[in-house]
mmCIF file of C-alpha atoms in Angstrom:
data_model
loop_
_atom_site.group_PDB
_atom_site.id
_atom_site.type_symbol
_atom_site.label_atom_id
_atom_site.label_comp_id
_atom_site.label_asym_id
_atom_site.label_seq_id
_atom_site.Cartn_x
_atom_site.Cartn_y
_atom_site.Cartn_z
ATOM 1 C CA UNK N 1 0.060 -0.205 0.157
ATOM 2 C CA UNK N 2 1.466 3.331 -1.022
ATOM 3 C CA UNK N 3 0.267 5.127 2.368
ATOM 4 C CA UNK N 4 2.263 2.307 4.518
ATOM 5 C CA UNK N 5 5.179 3.053 1.841
ATOM 6 C CA UNK N 6 4.693 6.765 2.877
ATOM 7 C CA UNK N 7 4.743 6.087 6.365
ATOM 8 C CA UNK N 8 7.843 3.987 6.111
ATOM 9 C CA UNK N 9 9.842 6.401 4.044
ATOM 10 C CA UNK N 10 9.017 9.303 6.698
ATOM 11 C CA UNK N 11 10.494 7.357 9.452
ATOM 12 C CA UNK N 12 13.619 6.248 7.440
ATOM 13 C CA UNK N 13 14.333 9.610 6.394
ATOM 14 C CA UNK N 14 13.258 11.294 9.809
ATOM 15 C CA UNK N 15 17.074 10.976 11.237
ATOM 16 C CA UNK N 16 19.053 12.292 8.175
ATOM 17 C CA UNK N 17 16.555 15.138 7.747
ATOM 18 C CA UNK N 18 16.894 16.383 11.295
ATOM 19 C CA UNK N 19 20.778 16.068 11.228
ATOM 20 C CA UNK N 20 20.694 17.822 8.006
ATOM 21 C CA UNK N 21 17.859 20.607 8.591
ATOM 22 C CA UNK N 22 19.852 23.607 8.904
ATOM 23 C CA UNK N 23 21.311 23.022 5.522
ATOM 24 C CA UNK N 24 18.244 22.123 3.867
ATOM 25 C CA UNK N 25 15.782 24.900 4.557
ATOM 26 C CA UNK N 26 17.698 27.598 2.747
ATOM 27 C CA UNK N 27 18.055 25.290 0.081
ATOM 28 C CA UNK N 28 14.407 24.983 -0.258
ATOM 29 C CA UNK N 29 13.771 28.728 0.216
ATOM 30 C CA UNK N 30 13.452 31.078 -2.929
ATOM 31 C CA UNK N 31 14.070 34.617 -2.974
ATOM 32 C CA UNK N 32 15.063 37.171 -0.717
ATOM 33 C CA UNK N 33 13.372 40.200 1.318
ATOM 34 C CA UNK N 34 14.368 42.562 -1.583
ATOM 35 C CA UNK N 35 14.666 40.640 -4.559
ATOM 36 C CA UNK N 36 11.233 41.204 -6.126
ATOM 37 C CA UNK N 37 10.845 44.342 -8.118
ATOM 38 C CA UNK N 38 8.432 47.099 -6.369
ATOM 39 C CA UNK N 39 6.206 47.068 -9.205
ATOM 40 C CA UNK N 40 3.273 45.056 -10.614
ATOM 41 C CA UNK N 41 4.472 43.276 -14.157
ATOM 42 C CA UNK N 42 2.142 43.258 -16.962
ATOM 43 C CA UNK N 43 1.341 40.475 -19.350
ATOM 44 C CA UNK N 44 -0.001 37.007 -19.053
ATOM 45 C CA UNK N 45 2.056 34.135 -18.449
ATOM 46 C CA UNK N 46 1.694 30.319 -17.612
ATOM 47 C CA UNK N 47 4.047 29.086 -14.907
ATOM 48 C CA UNK N 48 4.314 25.411 -15.087
ATOM 49 C CA UNK N 49 7.650 24.938 -13.091
ATOM 50 C CA UNK N 50 9.720 26.833 -10.522
ATOM 51 C CA UNK N 51 8.654 28.519 -7.336
ATOM 52 C CA UNK N 52 5.614 31.227 -6.922
ATOM 53 C CA UNK N 53 4.042 32.294 -3.625
ATOM 54 C CA UNK N 54 0.748 33.915 -3.316
ATOM 55 C CA UNK N 55 0.601 36.636 -0.880
ATOM 56 C CA UNK N 56 -0.740 40.369 0.163
ATOM 57 C CA UNK N 57 1.151 43.326 -0.607
ATOM 58 C CA UNK N 58 0.888 47.010 -0.995
ATOM 59 C CA UNK N 59 1.410 47.648 -4.329
ATOM 60 C CA UNK N 60 0.709 50.675 -6.457
ATOM 61 C CA UNK N 61 -2.914 51.358 -5.541
ATOM 62 C CA UNK N 62 -2.549 49.782 -2.011
ATOM 63 C CA UNK N 63 -3.386 46.333 -0.611
ATOM 64 C CA UNK N 64 -4.169 43.178 -2.677
ATOM 65 C CA UNK N 65 -3.281 39.862 -3.260
ATOM 66 C CA UNK N 66 -0.848 39.156 -5.895
ATOM 67 C CA UNK N 67 1.189 36.228 -7.217
ATOM 68 C CA UNK N 68 5.304 36.666 -6.560
ATOM 69 C CA UNK N 69 6.721 35.161 -9.865
ATOM 70 C CA UNK N 70 10.408 33.552 -8.951
ATOM 71 C CA UNK N 71 10.646 31.853 -12.316
ATOM 72 C CA UNK N 72 11.336 35.278 -13.712
ATOM 73 C CA UNK N 73 14.838 36.923 -13.549
ATOM 74 C CA UNK N 74 14.663 39.184 -11.594
ATOM 75 C CA UNK N 75 11.526 38.084 -9.206
ATOM 76 C CA UNK N 76 8.523 40.057 -9.827
ATOM 77 C CA UNK N 77 5.051 40.162 -8.416
ATOM 78 C CA UNK N 78 1.979 39.734 -10.967
ATOM 79 C CA UNK N 79 -1.672 40.082 -10.913
ATOM 80 C CA UNK N 80 -3.462 37.187 -10.439
ATOM 81 C CA UNK N 81 -5.546 37.659 -13.396
ATOM 82 C CA UNK N 82 -2.658 37.376 -15.477
ATOM 83 C CA UNK N 83 -1.076 34.182 -14.335
ATOM 84 C CA UNK N 84 -2.318 30.501 -14.860
ATOM 85 C CA UNK N 85 -0.575 28.044 -12.605
ATOM 86 C CA UNK N 86 -0.305 24.657 -15.159
ATOM 87 C CA UNK N 87 -0.451 21.505 -13.247
ATOM 88 C CA UNK N 88 1.372 19.089 -15.929
ATOM 89 C CA UNK N 89 0.833 15.422 -15.952
ATOM 90 C CA UNK N 90 4.361 15.362 -14.461
ATOM 91 C CA UNK N 91 2.299 16.137 -11.194
ATOM 92 C CA UNK N 92 -0.085 12.761 -11.504
ATOM 93 C CA UNK N 93 -0.002 10.176 -9.211
ATOM 94 C CA UNK N 94 -1.997 7.329 -7.594
ATOM 95 C CA UNK N 95 -4.065 8.300 -5.095
ATOM 96 C CA UNK N 96 -3.061 5.815 -1.856
ATOM 97 C CA UNK N 97 -6.489 5.379 -0.918
ATOM 98 C CA UNK N 98 -8.445 5.017 2.245
ATOM 99 C CA UNK N 99 -7.341 6.378 5.818
ATOM 100 C CA UNK N 100 -5.404 9.147 6.044
ATOM 101 C CA UNK N 101 -5.245 10.147 2.312
ATOM 102 C CA UNK N 102 -8.753 8.788 1.598
ATOM 103 C CA UNK N 103 -9.758 12.294 0.714
ATOM 104 C CA UNK N 104 -7.463 12.188 -2.625
ATOM 105 C CA UNK N 105 -9.957 9.460 -3.808
ATOM 106 C CA UNK N 106 -10.169 5.648 -4.288
ATOM 107 C CA UNK N 107 -6.590 3.200 -4.336
ATOM 108 C CA UNK N 108 -5.112 3.824 -7.820
ATOM 109 C CA UNK N 109 -7.131 7.065 -8.716
ATOM 110 C CA UNK N 110 -5.261 9.739 -10.929
ATOM 111 C CA UNK N 111 -4.565 12.932 -8.692
ATOM 112 C CA UNK N 112 -2.390 15.646 -9.578
ATOM 113 C CA UNK N 113 -0.491 17.079 -6.549
ATOM 114 C CA UNK N 114 1.819 20.107 -6.223
ATOM 115 C CA UNK N 115 3.762 18.818 -3.469
ATOM 116 C CA UNK N 116 5.141 20.590 -0.391
ATOM 117 C CA UNK N 117 8.609 19.691 -1.113
ATOM 118 C CA UNK N 118 9.991 21.352 -4.487
ATOM 119 C CA UNK N 119 10.011 18.737 -7.157
ATOM 120 C CA UNK N 120 11.673 19.335 -10.727
ATOM 121 C CA UNK N 121 9.329 19.829 -13.710
ATOM 122 C CA UNK N 122 6.374 20.910 -11.237
ATOM 123 C CA UNK N 123 5.320 24.484 -10.337
ATOM 124 C CA UNK N 124 5.917 24.846 -6.475
ATOM 125 C CA UNK N 125 3.224 27.114 -5.310
ATOM 126 C CA UNK N 126 3.404 28.652 -1.615
ATOM 127 C CA UNK N 127 2.131 31.702 0.259
ATOM 128 C CA UNK N 128 4.107 34.330 2.083
ATOM 129 C CA UNK N 129 3.414 37.542 4.035
ATOM 130 C CA UNK N 130 6.684 39.208 3.686
ATOM 131 C CA UNK N 131 5.972 42.405 1.879
ATOM 132 C CA UNK N 132 8.210 45.106 3.471
ATOM 133 C CA UNK N 133 5.238 47.266 3.849
ATOM 134 C CA UNK N 134 3.252 44.413 5.428
ATOM 135 C CA UNK N 135 5.874 43.247 7.795
ATOM 136 C CA UNK N 136 6.364 46.663 9.071
ATOM 137 C CA UNK N 137 2.496 47.743 9.232
ATOM 138 C CA UNK N 138 0.009 44.506 9.976
ATOM 139 C CA UNK N 139 -0.916 43.472 13.499
ATOM 140 C CA UNK N 140 0.232 40.035 13.811
ATOM 141 C CA UNK N 141 -1.307 37.972 10.999
ATOM 142 C CA UNK N 142 -3.042 38.566 7.917
ATOM 143 C CA UNK N 143 -6.650 36.313 7.467
ATOM 144 C CA UNK N 144 -6.613 33.981 4.220
ATOM 145 C CA UNK N 145 -9.978 32.694 2.891
ATOM 146 C CA UNK N 146 -10.971 30.440 0.207
ATOM 147 C CA UNK N 147 -14.430 31.651 -0.624
ATOM 148 C CA UNK N 148 -15.442 29.674 -3.799
ATOM 149 C CA UNK N 149 -13.966 26.741 -6.197
ATOM 150 C CA UNK N 150 -14.918 26.222 -9.586
ATOM 151 C CA UNK N 151 -13.583 23.320 -11.255
ATOM 152 C CA UNK N 152 -14.324 19.546 -12.694
ATOM 153 C CA UNK N 153 -13.392 17.862 -9.629
ATOM 154 C CA UNK N 154 -12.150 18.260 -5.950
ATOM 155 C CA UNK N 155 -9.728 20.730 -4.738
ATOM 156 C CA UNK N 156 -7.807 20.131 -1.342
ATOM 157 C CA UNK N 157 -4.759 22.181 -0.003
ATOM 158 C CA UNK N 158 -2.982 20.187 3.024
ATOM 159 C CA UNK N 159 0.041 19.970 4.690
ATOM 160 C CA UNK N 160 2.127 17.267 6.150
ATOM 161 C CA UNK N 161 2.172 17.129 9.895
ATOM 162 C CA UNK N 162 3.973 14.970 12.137
ATOM 163 C CA UNK N 163 5.117 11.751 10.665
ATOM 164 C CA UNK N 164 3.190 12.485 7.308
ATOM 165 C CA UNK N 165 -0.346 13.175 8.792
ATOM 166 C CA UNK N 166 -2.160 15.326 6.418
ATOM 167 C CA UNK N 167 -3.729 18.299 7.946
ATOM 168 C CA UNK N 168 -6.100 20.107 5.725
ATOM 169 C CA UNK N 169 -6.134 23.911 5.249
ATOM 170 C CA UNK N 170 -8.471 23.995 2.540
ATOM 171 C CA UNK N 171 -10.829 21.799 1.411
ATOM 172 C CA UNK N 172 -13.208 22.493 -1.802
ATOM 173 C CA UNK N 173 -15.913 19.734 -0.967
ATOM 174 C CA UNK N 174 -16.452 21.066 2.440
ATOM 175 C CA UNK N 175 -18.863 24.444 2.985
ATOM 176 C CA UNK N 176 -17.251 27.716 1.976
ATOM 177 C CA UNK N 177 -15.921 30.233 2.681
ATOM 178 C CA UNK N 178 -12.976 28.651 5.235
ATOM 179 C CA UNK N 179 -10.212 30.380 6.555
ATOM 180 C CA UNK N 180 -6.744 30.317 8.167
ATOM 181 C CA UNK N 181 -4.370 32.877 9.677
ATOM 182 C CA UNK N 182 -0.948 33.722 8.112
ATOM 183 C CA UNK N 183 1.451 34.814 10.657
ATOM 184 C CA UNK N 184 3.258 38.024 9.472
ATOM 185 C CA UNK N 185 6.793 37.455 8.040
ATOM 186 C CA UNK N 186 6.053 33.570 7.186
ATOM 187 C CA UNK N 187 6.507 31.799 3.995
ATOM 188 C CA UNK N 188 4.840 28.426 3.553
ATOM 189 C CA UNK N 189 4.364 25.325 1.555
ATOM 190 C CA UNK N 190 1.640 22.992 1.225
ATOM 191 C CA UNK N 191 0.104 20.183 -1.195
ATOM 192 C CA UNK N 192 -2.219 21.449 -3.797
ATOM 193 C CA UNK N 193 -4.314 18.481 -4.942
ATOM 194 C CA UNK N 194 -6.730 17.980 -7.817
ATOM 195 C CA UNK N 195 -8.636 15.292 -8.663
ATOM 196 C CA UNK N 196 -9.768 15.835 -12.165
ATOM 197 C CA UNK N 197 -7.841 17.403 -15.330
ATOM 198 C CA UNK N 198 -9.514 20.987 -16.554
ATOM 199 C CA UNK N 199 -9.733 24.577 -15.218
ATOM 200 C CA UNK N 200 -9.989 25.480 -11.608
ATOM 201 C CA UNK N 201 -10.930 28.831 -10.226
ATOM 202 C CA UNK N 202 -10.013 29.440 -6.752
ATOM 203 C CA UNK N 203 -11.666 32.454 -4.951
ATOM 204 C CA UNK N 204 -9.301 33.700 -2.404
ATOM 205 C CA UNK N 205 -9.473 36.756 0.039
ATOM 206 C CA UNK N 206 -7.027 38.216 2.339
ATOM 207 C CA UNK N 207 -7.747 40.664 5.116
ATOM 208 C CA UNK N 208 -5.776 42.400 7.748
ATOM 209 C CA UNK N 209 -5.679 45.582 10.435
ATOM 210 C CA UNK N 210 -2.667 47.593 10.361
ATOM 211 C CA UNK N 211 -1.449 49.267 13.601
ATOM 212 C CA UNK N 212 -3.188 52.290 12.781
ATOM 213 C CA UNK N 213 -6.359 50.699 12.981
ATOM 214 C CA UNK N 214 -7.108 50.362 9.525
ATOM 215 C CA UNK N 215 -8.513 47.271 7.995
ATOM 216 C CA UNK N 216 -7.373 46.014 4.613
ATOM 217 C CA UNK N 217 -9.461 43.709 2.324
ATOM 218 C CA UNK N 218 -8.459 42.235 -1.231
ATOM 219 C CA UNK N 219 -10.248 39.304 -3.093
ATOM 220 C CA UNK N 220 -8.836 37.764 -6.261
ATOM 221 C CA UNK N 221 -9.035 34.382 -8.277
ATOM 222 C CA UNK N 222 -6.096 31.817 -8.595
ATOM 223 C CA UNK N 223 -6.251 30.295 -12.102
ATOM 224 C CA UNK N 224 -4.955 26.571 -12.474
ATOM 225 C CA UNK N 225 -4.934 24.562 -15.506
ATOM 226 C CA UNK N 226 -4.576 20.781 -14.609
ATOM 227 C CA UNK N 227 -3.832 18.045 -16.721
ATOM 228 C CA UNK N 228 -2.976 18.100 -20.787
ATOM 229 C CA UNK N 229 -5.368 20.975 -21.870
ATOM 230 C CA UNK N 230 -4.062 23.905 -23.599
ATOM 231 C CA UNK N 231 -3.359 26.111 -20.181
ATOM 232 C CA UNK N 232 -4.450 29.428 -22.032
ATOM 233 C CA UNK N 233 -7.953 28.125 -21.603
ATOM 234 C CA UNK N 234 -7.581 29.244 -17.951
ATOM 235 C CA UNK N 235 -7.484 32.653 -18.703
ATOM 236 C CA UNK N 236 -10.766 32.860 -20.415
ATOM 237 C CA UNK N 237 -12.877 32.574 -17.531
ATOM 238 C CA UNK N 238 -11.948 35.806 -15.465
ATOM 239 C CA UNK N 239 -15.040 36.303 -13.182
ATOM 240 C CA UNK N 240 -13.934 39.084 -10.662
ATOM 241 C CA UNK N 241 -13.708 37.672 -7.344
ATOM 242 C CA UNK N 242 -13.938 41.018 -5.933
ATOM 243 C CA UNK N 243 -17.378 41.437 -6.912
ATOM 244 C CA UNK N 244 -20.154 39.985 -4.961
ATOM 245 C CA UNK N 245 -22.234 39.378 -8.185
ATOM 246 C CA UNK N 246 -19.237 37.744 -9.577
ATOM 247 C CA UNK N 247 -19.158 34.726 -7.230
ATOM 248 C CA UNK N 248 -18.702 31.816 -9.431
ATOM 249 C CA UNK N 249 -20.600 28.426 -8.962
ATOM 250 C CA UNK N 250 -19.622 25.703 -6.707
ATOM 251 C CA UNK N 251 -17.227 22.922 -7.489
ATOM 252 C CA UNK N 252 -18.561 20.110 -9.143
ATOM 253 C CA UNK N 253 -19.603 22.050 -12.285
ATOM 254 C CA UNK N 254 -17.915 20.618 -15.299
ATOM 255 C CA UNK N 255 -15.567 22.611 -17.691
ATOM 256 C CA UNK N 256 -16.614 22.138 -21.376
ATOM 257 C CA UNK N 257 -12.963 22.652 -22.495
ATOM 258 C CA UNK N 258 -11.540 19.998 -20.398
ATOM 259 C CA UNK N 259 -9.741 17.097 -21.825
ATOM 260 C CA UNK N 260 -9.211 14.228 -19.794
ATOM 261 C CA UNK N 261 -7.851 11.729 -22.156
ATOM 262 C CA UNK N 262 -4.096 12.019 -21.527
ATOM 263 C CA UNK N 263 -2.238 9.185 -19.891
ATOM 264 C CA UNK N 264 1.214 10.471 -20.101
ATOM 265 C CA UNK N 265 4.029 8.271 -18.316
ATOM 266 C CA UNK N 266 4.227 9.934 -15.316
ATOM 267 C CA UNK N 267 5.702 8.331 -12.053
ATOM 268 C CA UNK N 268 4.211 9.268 -8.530
ATOM 269 C CA UNK N 269 7.264 8.044 -6.904
ATOM 270 C CA UNK N 270 8.979 11.237 -6.906
ATOM 271 C CA UNK N 271 6.302 13.150 -5.475
ATOM 272 C CA UNK N 272 5.495 10.850 -2.587
ATOM 273 C CA UNK N 273 9.026 11.071 -1.725
ATOM 274 C CA UNK N 274 9.026 14.480 -1.734
ATOM 275 C CA UNK N 275 5.843 14.596 0.371
ATOM 276 C CA UNK N 276 7.700 11.986 3.072
ATOM 277 C CA UNK N 277 10.314 14.362 3.319
ATOM 278 C CA UNK N 278 8.544 18.028 3.650
ATOM 279 C CA UNK N 279 6.591 15.813 6.623
ATOM 280 C CA UNK N 280 9.796 15.175 8.565
ATOM 281 C CA UNK N 281 11.119 18.781 7.942
ATOM 282 C CA UNK N 282 7.398 20.138 9.355
ATOM 283 C CA UNK N 283 7.434 18.035 12.072
ATOM 284 C CA UNK N 284 11.046 19.224 13.056
ATOM 285 C CA UNK N 285 10.262 22.734 12.379
ATOM 286 C CA UNK N 286 6.989 23.532 13.975
ATOM 287 C CA UNK N 287 7.919 26.231 15.751
ATOM 288 C CA UNK N 288 9.071 28.170 13.048
ATOM 289 C CA UNK N 289 5.556 29.188 11.262
ATOM 290 C CA UNK N 290 2.514 29.153 13.584
ATOM 291 C CA UNK N 291 -0.849 29.384 11.324
ATOM 292 C CA UNK N 292 -4.401 30.204 12.927
ATOM 293 C CA UNK N 293 -7.126 27.652 12.177
ATOM 294 C CA UNK N 294 -10.608 28.759 12.393
ATOM 295 C CA UNK N 295 -14.084 27.666 12.047
ATOM 296 C CA UNK N 296 -14.366 23.891 11.958
ATOM 297 C CA UNK N 297 -10.901 22.997 11.596
ATOM 298 C CA UNK N 298 -7.734 23.693 13.509
ATOM 299 C CA UNK N 299 -4.383 24.410 11.795
ATOM 300 C CA UNK N 300 -1.082 23.413 13.099
ATOM 301 C CA UNK N 301 2.283 24.897 11.738
ATOM 302 C CA UNK N 302 4.527 24.213 9.166
ATOM 303 C CA UNK N 303 8.186 24.830 7.683
ATOM 304 C CA UNK N 304 8.964 28.515 7.311
ATOM 305 C CA UNK N 305 11.175 30.059 4.538
ATOM 306 C CA UNK N 306 12.320 33.010 3.628
ATOM 307 C CA UNK N 307 11.228 34.978 0.676
ATOM 308 C CA UNK N 308 9.743 38.300 -0.309
ATOM 309 C CA UNK N 309 7.086 40.564 -1.433
ATOM 310 C CA UNK N 310 4.885 43.118 -3.441
ATOM 311 C CA UNK N 311 -1.883 45.161 -6.279
ATOM 312 C CA UNK N 312 -4.503 45.786 -8.283
ATOM 313 C CA UNK N 313 -8.036 47.383 -9.314
ATOM 314 C CA UNK N 314 -10.789 46.688 -6.866
ATOM 315 C CA UNK N 315 -8.985 46.101 -3.654
ATOM 316 C CA UNK N 316 -10.129 48.321 -0.387
ATOM 317 C CA UNK N 317 -8.266 50.072 2.094
ATOM 318 C CA UNK N 318 -11.029 50.957 4.786
ATOM 319 C CA UNK N 319 -10.923 52.651 8.190
ATOM 320 C CA UNK N 320 -11.800 50.515 11.222
#
């Protein structure tokens, strides 16, 4: 059973990872506190490999959720509607099924996972709250909400807790909205799982209160193209998440442009090894990043990494 193999892998790797943690964490981190440009890059782009972060920043027009693109040289911040994160078939694995990982499907089901640990040939999305102005002015934490999911299958974002136990951050099959807290000046990665190929739109909201008592709120949409389809298709639905009228239908609606027929020769082994290794790092470094869970789920912490920061029309800055 793959779930048994995963636990065995985690146990076998724990001693080695503990001994090399100080070297491993800097190697996994991307970017630094001042490496991204202060402006917002223009033009659409598809990112299928390398490191990106989703996070709040004070940009040209104020508080916004954007995507920090570390695949560019130098790194830049981009509007979410200008970015498609492509989840290629190199990210396709077979679900271990049952028990702790039953939410990924039955044994042998295809599932596309962007893993918590970086893997060559797979985009590596994380989230950070390290924009210079955010770290200087926000009180304690940023609230991150998943407000809606549109896609042909299920979406789950989860972390590897102690010894491989999955801890859900967001579950698109459960009641929305859901929320979690992001401590200021933190950088985290998790496992982004999609159960069917096609276009997924994730409506997200990030809000915070600054030390001057003002509240800041931004709603945006993340675009994912999963599987063999042309990733440009994921740009076509650009419903504004900043508008209450623009809320999209709940998960489960089919994507007429989805082509689920590909059967590329992808291997699940590297991804599961990466997930296992990340689990050990997360268990050792629980103190590094503290996330505040709310609603019907309590969240635990994950490994912190250094990165930096970086707005958009439709965002609001309001006095408390």
